[in-house]
């Protein structure tokens, strides 16, 4: 079972800044890419120098930090193939529009 993106409303206060709203749309596209196991859609959400951090990864024996689109692609190419249905909730967004930095945190559950 997956969470329809229309139902994944951020729990953080919305920003009226256009760049913040654009960042929110990109993050929602990222979640959709994960839900549909679409590697191209997921990678389209990242710049060449992007970073992903997975706090749970050390317990699973995988990298906790992926730096750059090639590392992200290599990791996700294999991860998406065996990924179970994901359920997302508790979307939190924070924006530093002046610096062009956007953070997103989301709770994710999957059957194991």
PDB file of C-alpha atoms in Angstrom:
ATOM      1  CA  UNK A   1       0.000   0.000   0.000  1.00  0.00           C
ATOM      2  CA  UNK A   2       1.373   3.427  -0.890  1.00  0.00           C
ATOM      3  CA  UNK A   3       0.394   6.841   0.334  1.00  0.00           C
ATOM      4  CA  UNK A   4      -1.206   8.978  -2.391  1.00  0.00           C
ATOM      5  CA  UNK A   5       0.887  12.118  -2.700  1.00  0.00           C
ATOM      6  CA  UNK A   6      -2.210  14.287  -2.561  1.00  0.00           C
ATOM      7  CA  UNK A   7      -2.694  13.063   1.009  1.00  0.00           C
ATOM      8  CA  UNK A   8       0.910  13.746   2.039  1.00  0.00           C
ATOM      9  CA  UNK A   9       0.437  17.301   3.216  1.00  0.00           C
ATOM     10  CA  UNK A  10       3.456  18.778   4.979  1.00  0.00           C
ATOM     11  CA  UNK A  11       3.105  19.022   8.736  1.00  0.00           C
ATOM     12  CA  UNK A  12       5.430  22.035   8.697  1.00  0.00           C
ATOM     13  CA  UNK A  13       3.971  25.479   7.925  1.00  0.00           C
ATOM     14  CA  UNK A  14       3.820  26.096   4.168  1.00  0.00           C
ATOM     15  CA  UNK A  15       6.092  28.693   2.627  1.00  0.00           C
ATOM     16  CA  UNK A  16       4.758  31.258   0.191  1.00  0.00           C
ATOM     17  CA  UNK A  17       8.177  31.712  -1.439  1.00  0.00           C
ATOM     18  CA  UNK A  18       8.113  30.451  -5.048  1.00  0.00           C
ATOM     19  CA  UNK A  19      11.461  28.644  -4.666  1.00  0.00           C
ATOM     20  CA  UNK A  20      10.227  26.885  -1.537  1.00  0.00           C
ATOM     21  CA  UNK A  21       7.057  25.820  -3.331  1.00  0.00           C
ATOM     22  CA  UNK A  22       9.146  24.524  -6.245  1.00  0.00           C
ATOM     23  CA  UNK A  23      11.316  22.550  -3.817  1.00  0.00           C
ATOM     24  CA  UNK A  24       8.191  21.014  -2.287  1.00  0.00           C
ATOM     25  CA  UNK A  25       6.993  19.916  -5.740  1.00  0.00           C
ATOM     26  CA  UNK A  26      10.390  18.339  -6.469  1.00  0.00           C
ATOM     27  CA  UNK A  27      10.283  16.442  -3.192  1.00  0.00           C
ATOM     28  CA  UNK A  28       6.783  15.167  -3.932  1.00  0.00           C
ATOM     29  CA  UNK A  29       8.016  13.979  -7.344  1.00  0.00           C
ATOM     30  CA  UNK A  30      10.877  12.240  -5.549  1.00  0.00           C
ATOM     31  CA  UNK A  31       8.450  10.391  -3.278  1.00  0.00           C
ATOM     32  CA  UNK A  32       6.373   9.376  -6.287  1.00  0.00           C
ATOM     33  CA  UNK A  33       9.520   8.077  -7.997  1.00  0.00           C
ATOM     34  CA  UNK A  34      10.303   5.975  -4.929  1.00  0.00           C
ATOM     35  CA  UNK A  35       6.728   4.675  -4.764  1.00  0.00           C
ATOM     36  CA  UNK A  36       6.798   3.642  -8.425  1.00  0.00           C
ATOM     37  CA  UNK A  37      10.450   2.445  -8.406  1.00  0.00           C
ATOM     38  CA  UNK A  38      11.209   4.843 -11.285  1.00  0.00           C
ATOM     39  CA  UNK A  39      14.975   5.459 -11.169  1.00  0.00           C
ATOM     40  CA  UNK A  40      14.885   8.131 -13.891  1.00  0.00           C
ATOM     41  CA  UNK A  41      12.191  10.072 -12.043  1.00  0.00           C
ATOM     42  CA  UNK A  42      14.136   9.846  -8.784  1.00  0.00           C
ATOM     43  CA  UNK A  43      17.428  10.956 -10.355  1.00  0.00           C
ATOM     44  CA  UNK A  44      15.717  13.886 -12.099  1.00  0.00           C
ATOM     45  CA  UNK A  45      15.123  15.349  -8.637  1.00  0.00           C
ATOM     46  CA  UNK A  46      18.843  15.623  -7.837  1.00  0.00           C
ATOM     47  CA  UNK A  47      21.612  17.914  -9.002  1.00  0.00           C
ATOM     48  CA  UNK A  48      25.028  16.481  -9.812  1.00  0.00           C
ATOM     49  CA  UNK A  49      26.328  17.464  -6.351  1.00  0.00           C
ATOM     50  CA  UNK A  50      23.293  16.328  -4.330  1.00  0.00           C
ATOM     51  CA  UNK A  51      23.594  14.434  -1.046  1.00  0.00           C
ATOM     52  CA  UNK A  52      21.276  11.806   0.432  1.00  0.00           C
ATOM     53  CA  UNK A  53      21.601  10.742   4.051  1.00  0.00           C
ATOM     54  CA  UNK A  54      20.010   7.548   5.337  1.00  0.00           C
ATOM     55  CA  UNK A  55      20.274   7.492   9.159  1.00  0.00           C
ATOM     56  CA  UNK A  56      19.147   3.856   9.310  1.00  0.00           C
ATOM     57  CA  UNK A  57      21.677   2.597   6.746  1.00  0.00           C
ATOM     58  CA  UNK A  58      24.534   1.537   9.062  1.00  0.00           C
ATOM     59  CA  UNK A  59      22.226  -0.978  10.765  1.00  0.00           C
ATOM     60  CA  UNK A  60      21.533  -2.459   7.335  1.00  0.00           C
ATOM     61  CA  UNK A  61      25.173  -2.515   6.248  1.00  0.00           C
ATOM     62  CA  UNK A  62      24.776   0.141   3.563  1.00  0.00           C
ATOM     63  CA  UNK A  63      26.134   3.645   3.042  1.00  0.00           C
ATOM     64  CA  UNK A  64      24.667   6.293   5.323  1.00  0.00           C
ATOM     65  CA  UNK A  65      25.650   9.143   2.984  1.00  0.00           C
ATOM     66  CA  UNK A  66      25.525   9.228  -0.803  1.00  0.00           C
ATOM     67  CA  UNK A  67      27.398  12.158  -2.340  1.00  0.00           C
ATOM     68  CA  UNK A  68      26.732  13.092  -5.973  1.00  0.00           C
ATOM     69  CA  UNK A  69      24.297  11.856  -8.593  1.00  0.00           C
ATOM     70  CA  UNK A  70      26.528   8.938  -9.750  1.00  0.00           C
ATOM     71  CA  UNK A  71      26.680   7.507  -6.211  1.00  0.00           C
ATOM     72  CA  UNK A  72      22.939   8.028  -5.786  1.00  0.00           C
ATOM     73  CA  UNK A  73      22.241   6.316  -9.112  1.00  0.00           C
ATOM     74  CA  UNK A  74      24.474   3.332  -8.329  1.00  0.00           C
ATOM     75  CA  UNK A  75      22.869   2.798  -4.932  1.00  0.00           C
ATOM     76  CA  UNK A  76      19.277   3.285  -6.061  1.00  0.00           C
ATOM     77  CA  UNK A  77      19.624   1.169  -9.208  1.00  0.00           C
ATOM     78  CA  UNK A  78      19.829  -1.894  -6.979  1.00  0.00           C
ATOM     79  CA  UNK A  79      17.730  -0.631  -4.075  1.00  0.00           C
ATOM     80  CA  UNK A  80      14.660   0.246  -6.147  1.00  0.00           C
ATOM     81  CA  UNK A  81      14.535  -3.198  -7.772  1.00  0.00           C
ATOM     82  CA  UNK A  82      13.797  -4.969  -4.495  1.00  0.00           C
ATOM     83  CA  UNK A  83      12.034  -2.172  -2.660  1.00  0.00           C
ATOM     84  CA  UNK A  84       8.686  -3.099  -1.086  1.00  0.00           C
ATOM     85  CA  UNK A  85       5.688  -0.779  -1.168  1.00  0.00           C
ATOM     86  CA  UNK A  86       6.476   2.378   0.795  1.00  0.00           C
ATOM     87  CA  UNK A  87       4.127   4.353   3.028  1.00  0.00           C
ATOM     88  CA  UNK A  88       5.163   7.969   3.646  1.00  0.00           C
ATOM     89  CA  UNK A  89       3.937  10.285   6.411  1.00  0.00           C
ATOM     90  CA  UNK A  90       4.986  13.226   8.575  1.00  0.00           C
ATOM     91  CA  UNK A  91       6.502  15.299   5.762  1.00  0.00           C
ATOM     92  CA  UNK A  92       8.510  18.186   7.204  1.00  0.00           C
ATOM     93  CA  UNK A  93      10.029  20.861   4.995  1.00  0.00           C
ATOM     94  CA  UNK A  94      12.388  23.694   5.864  1.00  0.00           C
ATOM     95  CA  UNK A  95      13.738  26.326   3.513  1.00  0.00           C
ATOM     96  CA  UNK A  96      16.560  28.825   3.492  1.00  0.00           C
ATOM     97  CA  UNK A  97      15.510  30.530   0.281  1.00  0.00           C
ATOM     98  CA  UNK A  98      18.275  33.137   0.510  1.00  0.00           C
ATOM     99  CA  UNK A  99      20.902  30.372   0.512  1.00  0.00           C
ATOM    100  CA  UNK A 100      18.993  28.170  -1.946  1.00  0.00           C
ATOM    101  CA  UNK A 101      18.917  25.319   0.565  1.00  0.00           C
ATOM    102  CA  UNK A 102      15.871  23.143   1.204  1.00  0.00           C
ATOM    103  CA  UNK A 103      15.524  20.292   3.691  1.00  0.00           C
ATOM    104  CA  UNK A 104      12.928  17.574   3.743  1.00  0.00           C
ATOM    105  CA  UNK A 105      12.293  14.878   6.295  1.00  0.00           C
ATOM    106  CA  UNK A 106       9.668  12.209   5.893  1.00  0.00           C
ATOM    107  CA  UNK A 107       8.706   9.126   7.859  1.00  0.00           C
ATOM    108  CA  UNK A 108       8.671   6.006   5.714  1.00  0.00           C
ATOM    109  CA  UNK A 109       7.381   2.540   6.511  1.00  0.00           C
ATOM    110  CA  UNK A 110       7.761  -0.615   4.494  1.00  0.00           C
ATOM    111  CA  UNK A 111       6.907  -4.242   5.186  1.00  0.00           C
ATOM    112  CA  UNK A 112       9.930  -6.451   5.756  1.00  0.00           C
TER     113      UNK A 112
END
